[in-house]
Amino acid sequence: MGTEHELKYTSSECMYEGVIVEVHDGSVAIDLKGRLGQLRIPKRMIISNYDLKVGQEVGFLMSYPEVFDEEPVPHYVQSIERQKRLREERKKSQT
């Protein structure tokens, strides 16, 4: 579907910590410590010997994201704009 990209900069993994704030059938939401935001990932990506519960702490390695190209990919821009319009239309129809 997409082009394979190669990173130009050396990986610089750092350990990040967070707290599980939501657990759903197929996904988990983690609030990152240090006011870094929230990460939502599929449950299958969590390594755990325990049942997942809200309030459990997690740790993981992550590097800084690297932008591949200067120009946005038109397909992604169109899809994002379409999703925004659909959300706005739903919001208007609910009021």
N, CA and C of each residue as an Amber inpcrd file, in Angstrom:
protein
   285
   0.8250000  -1.1930000   0.0000000   0.0000000   0.0000000   0.0000000
   0.8690000   1.2570000   0.0000000   1.8250000   1.3550000   0.9160000
   2.6510000   2.5390000   0.9840000   4.0780000   2.2350000   0.5900000
   4.8800000   3.2770000   0.5290000   6.2800000   3.1370000   0.1910000
   7.0580000   2.8190000   1.4590000   8.0570000   1.9720000   1.3360000
   8.9270000   1.7040000   2.4790000   9.8570000   2.8980000   2.6710000
   9.9840000   3.3590000   3.8920000  10.8520000   4.4960000   4.2020000
  12.0210000   4.0190000   5.0490000  13.0930000   4.7340000   4.9690000
  14.2480000   4.4470000   5.7890000  14.5350000   5.6750000   6.6460000
  14.7830000   5.4620000   7.9370000  15.0960000   6.5760000   8.8250000
  16.4910000   7.1120000   8.5220000  16.6400000   8.4360000   8.5930000
  17.9170000   9.0730000   8.2940000  18.7610000   9.2640000   9.5470000
  18.1160000   9.2970000  10.7090000  18.8180000   9.5850000  11.9510000
  18.9000000   8.3380000  12.8270000  19.9390000   8.2760000  13.6230000
  20.1410000   7.1470000  14.5280000  19.0190000   7.0910000  15.5490000
  18.5950000   5.8990000  15.8530000  17.5500000   5.7070000  16.8520000
  18.0240000   6.2350000  18.1980000  17.1260000   6.8670000  18.9250000
  17.4820000   7.4520000  20.2240000  16.4100000   7.0920000  21.2500000
  16.2620000   5.7980000  21.4900000  15.2110000   5.3480000  22.4030000
  15.4180000   5.8980000  23.8080000  14.3130000   6.2760000  24.4200000
  14.2790000   6.6950000  25.8140000  13.1720000   5.9000000  26.4980000
  13.3190000   5.6910000  27.7930000  12.2650000   5.0110000  28.5380000
  11.2040000   6.0300000  28.9140000   9.9630000   5.6790000  28.6400000
   8.8180000   6.4920000  29.0190000   7.9400000   5.6610000  29.9350000
   7.2270000   6.3440000  30.8270000   6.3040000   5.6680000  31.7280000
   4.9340000   6.2840000  31.5900000   3.9400000   5.5070000  31.9460000
   2.5760000   5.9930000  31.8970000   1.6780000   5.1740000  32.7930000
   0.4130000   5.5410000  32.7860000  -0.6040000   4.8770000  33.6000000
  -1.7610000   4.4940000  32.6870000  -2.2270000   3.2540000  32.8020000
  -3.3840000   2.8140000  32.0240000  -4.6180000   3.5520000  32.5290000
  -5.3230000   4.2400000  31.6200000  -6.5090000   5.0040000  31.9970000
  -7.7940000   4.4430000  31.3940000  -7.6720000   3.5980000  30.3750000
  -8.8380000   2.9430000  29.7690000  -8.4220000   1.5590000  29.3000000
  -9.3190000   0.5910000  29.5040000  -9.1080000  -0.7530000  28.9750000
 -10.3900000  -1.1470000  28.2570000 -10.2780000  -1.4530000  26.9660000
 -11.4280000  -1.8720000  26.1610000 -11.1700000  -3.2810000  25.6460000
 -12.1370000  -3.8420000  24.9300000 -11.9770000  -5.2010000  24.4060000
 -10.7010000  -5.3520000  23.5850000 -10.4040000  -4.3700000  22.7320000
  -9.2580000  -4.5220000  21.8430000  -8.1910000  -3.4600000  21.9740000
  -8.3520000  -2.5190000  22.9140000  -7.3790000  -1.4360000  22.9990000
  -7.1650000  -0.9720000  24.4320000  -6.0920000  -0.2040000  24.6050000
  -5.7180000   0.3430000  25.9050000  -5.3210000   1.7960000  25.6960000
  -5.7090000   2.6720000  26.6250000  -5.2630000   4.0680000  26.5980000
  -4.3170000   4.2770000  27.7690000  -3.1940000   4.9300000  27.4940000
  -2.1650000   5.1740000  28.4980000  -1.8900000   6.6680000  28.5550000
  -2.0200000   7.2660000  29.7390000  -1.6000000   8.6520000  29.9400000
  -0.1040000   8.6380000  30.2210000   0.6590000   9.3610000  29.4150000
   2.0990000   9.3920000  29.5980000   2.4540000  10.3490000  30.7280000
   3.3570000   9.9260000  31.5860000   3.7990000  10.7810000  32.6930000
   4.5690000  11.9640000  32.1240000   4.5810000  13.0580000  32.8440000
   5.2770000  14.2540000  32.3890000   4.4470000  15.0910000  31.4430000
   3.1300000  14.9060000  31.4760000   2.2040000  15.6730000  30.6400000
   2.5650000  15.5850000  29.1580000   2.9260000  14.3860000  28.7230000
   3.3180000  14.1750000  27.3310000   2.1680000  13.7330000  26.4480000
   0.9770000  13.5850000  27.0280000  -0.1710000  13.2190000  26.2110000
  -0.6620000  11.8190000  26.4940000  -1.3900000  11.2850000  25.5320000
  -2.0100000   9.9780000  25.6900000  -1.6780000   9.1070000  24.4900000
  -1.5160000   7.8330000  24.7430000  -1.2030000   6.8600000  23.7070000
  -2.3100000   5.8100000  23.7140000  -2.8790000   5.5390000  22.5560000
  -3.8980000   4.4860000  22.4160000  -3.3340000   3.4180000  21.5020000
  -3.2970000   2.1940000  22.0050000  -2.7040000   1.1030000  21.2320000
  -3.5640000  -0.1490000  21.3420000  -3.4140000  -1.0590000  20.3800000
  -4.1320000  -2.3330000  20.4810000  -3.6480000  -3.1180000  21.6940000
  -4.5680000  -3.8240000  22.3220000  -4.2240000  -4.6340000  23.4950000
  -3.1170000  -5.6400000  23.1790000  -3.1040000  -6.1470000  21.9580000
  -2.1250000  -7.1740000  21.5880000  -0.6830000  -6.6590000  21.6430000
  -0.4980000  -5.3360000  21.7240000   0.8510000  -4.7800000  21.7880000
   1.3730000  -4.6520000  23.2150000   0.5230000  -4.9350000  24.2000000
   0.9250000  -4.8350000  25.6010000   1.5550000  -6.1520000  26.0400000
   2.7120000  -6.0780000  26.6700000   3.3570000  -7.2510000  27.2440000
   3.0310000  -7.2380000  28.7350000   2.3330000  -8.2790000  29.2080000
   1.9500000  -8.3100000  30.6190000   1.6700000  -9.7390000  31.0630000
   2.0540000 -10.0330000  32.2820000   1.7220000 -11.3140000  32.9050000
   0.4370000 -11.2080000  33.7050000  -0.2060000 -10.0300000  33.6830000
  -1.3830000  -9.7570000  34.5010000  -2.5400000  -9.3160000  33.6180000
  -3.7550000  -9.4380000  34.1420000  -4.9120000  -8.8420000  33.4840000
  -4.7410000  -7.3310000  33.5390000  -5.0660000  -6.6500000  32.4500000
  -4.8910000  -5.1910000  32.4010000  -5.9910000  -4.4990000  33.1840000
  -5.5870000  -3.4990000  33.9950000  -6.5340000  -2.7570000  34.8270000
  -6.1820000  -1.2800000  34.8100000  -7.2030000  -0.4480000  34.9070000
  -6.9990000   0.9980000  35.0190000  -6.1620000   1.2640000  36.2680000
  -5.1550000   2.1170000  36.1270000  -4.2990000   2.4820000  37.2500000
  -2.9580000   1.7660000  37.2630000  -2.7940000   0.7230000  36.4460000
  -1.4990000   0.0460000  36.3890000  -0.4900000   0.9310000  35.6660000
   0.7490000   0.9100000  36.1640000   1.8190000   1.6550000  35.5160000
   2.4580000   0.7940000  34.4250000   2.9150000   1.4560000  33.3770000
   3.5970000   0.7820000  32.2730000   4.8690000   1.5450000  31.9240000
   5.7870000   0.8580000  31.2840000   7.0120000   1.4780000  30.7940000
   7.3210000   0.9520000  29.4120000   7.9530000   1.7660000  28.5970000
   8.2900000   1.3450000  27.2380000   9.3740000   2.2410000  26.6700000
  10.0490000   1.7340000  25.6500000  11.0550000   2.5210000  24.9480000
  10.4170000   3.1430000  23.7130000  10.7560000   4.3850000  23.4740000
  10.2340000   5.0570000  22.2980000  11.2710000   6.0780000  21.8380000
  11.3670000   6.2340000  20.5340000  12.2660000   7.2180000  19.9500000
  11.4340000   8.3880000  19.4340000  12.0910000   9.4350000  19.0130000
  11.3750000  10.5760000  18.4610000  10.9090000  10.2600000  17.0460000
   9.6710000  10.6520000  16.6980000   9.2000000  10.4270000  15.3220000
  10.0030000  11.2750000  14.3250000  10.2680000  10.6990000  13.1810000
  10.9880000  11.4070000  12.1200000  10.0510000  11.5900000  10.9300000
   9.9240000  12.8280000  10.4400000   9.0880000  13.1280000   9.2730000
   9.8500000  12.6910000   8.0240000   9.1760000  11.9280000   7.1450000
   9.8360000  11.3870000   5.9580000   9.9860000  12.4000000   4.8350000
   8.9280000  13.1670000   4.5550000   8.9420000  14.0850000   3.4170000
   8.3580000  15.4390000   3.8170000   8.7240000  16.4640000   3.0600000
   8.2090000  17.8140000   3.3240000   6.7160000  17.9100000   3.0180000
   6.2910000  17.2650000   1.9430000   4.8990000  17.3820000   1.5010000
   4.0090000  16.3000000   2.1250000   2.7920000  16.6890000   2.5440000
   1.8440000  15.6920000   3.0540000   1.4180000  14.7300000   1.9390000
   1.0100000  13.5470000   2.3240000   0.5230000  12.5540000   1.3650000
  -0.9510000  12.8690000   1.0940000  -1.3140000  13.2010000  -0.1500000
  -2.6870000  13.6210000  -0.4670000  -3.7670000  12.6460000   0.0200000
  -3.5160000  11.3620000  -0.1060000  -4.4960000  10.3610000   0.3300000
  -4.8200000  10.5150000   1.8180000  -3.7870000  10.7190000   2.6400000
  -4.0020000  10.8800000   4.0800000  -4.7340000  12.1780000   4.3840000
  -4.3640000  13.2470000   3.7030000  -5.0210000  14.5460000   3.9270000
  -6.5080000  14.4370000   3.6030000  -6.8390000  13.8220000   2.4780000
  -8.2510000  13.6620000   2.0910000  -9.0070000  12.8260000   3.1170000
  -8.4050000  11.7590000   3.5750000  -9.0530000  10.8890000   4.5590000
  -9.2820000  11.6230000   5.8810000  -8.2950000  12.3850000   6.3340000
  -8.4200000  13.1420000   7.5810000  -9.5160000  14.1960000   7.4580000
  -9.5390000  14.9160000   6.3380000 -10.5690000  15.9420000   6.1320000
 -11.9580000  15.3100000   6.0650000 -12.0940000  14.1470000   5.4330000
 -13.3720000  13.4450000   5.3520000 -13.8460000  13.0350000   6.7590000
 -12.9410000  12.5320000   7.5700000 -13.2930000  12.1460000   8.9360000
 -13.7370000  13.3560000   9.7640000 -13.0530000  14.4870000   9.6050000
 -13.4340000  15.7130000  10.3140000 -14.8390000  16.1520000   9.9200000
 -15.1300000  16.1340000   8.6130000 -16.4640000  16.5290000   8.1320000
 -17.5370000  15.6140000   8.7080000 -17.2770000  14.3110000   8.7120000
 -18.2580000  13.3580000   9.2510000 -18.5140000  13.6040000  10.7320000
 -17.4480000  13.8770000  11.5010000 -17.6160000  14.1700000  12.9350000
 -18.4380000  15.4340000  13.1380000 -18.1330000  16.4760000  12.3470000
 -18.8750000  17.7350000  12.4610000 -20.3470000  17.5480000  12.0980000
 -20.6200000  16.7650000  11.0470000 -22.0080000  16.5020000  10.6440000
 -22.7600000  15.7370000  11.7360000 -22.1090000  14.7540000  12.3290000
 -22.7340000  14.0020000  13.4290000 -23.0240000  14.9090000  14.6160000
 -22.0650000  15.7800000  14.9090000 -22.2020000  16.7050000  16.0340000
 -23.3980000  17.6490000  15.8040000 -23.5410000  18.1720000  14.5740000
 -24.6530000  19.0660000  14.2410000 -25.9870000  18.3440000  14.3140000
 -26.0240000  17.0960000  13.8740000 -27.2900000  16.3490000  13.8690000
 -27.7180000  15.9530000  15.2780000 -26.7970000  15.9440000  16.2240000
 -27.1250000  15.5940000  17.6080000 -27.6320000  16.7840000  18.4000000
 -27.4420000  18.0010000  17.8730000 -27.8950000  19.1980000  18.6140000
 -29.2310000  19.6890000  18.1170000
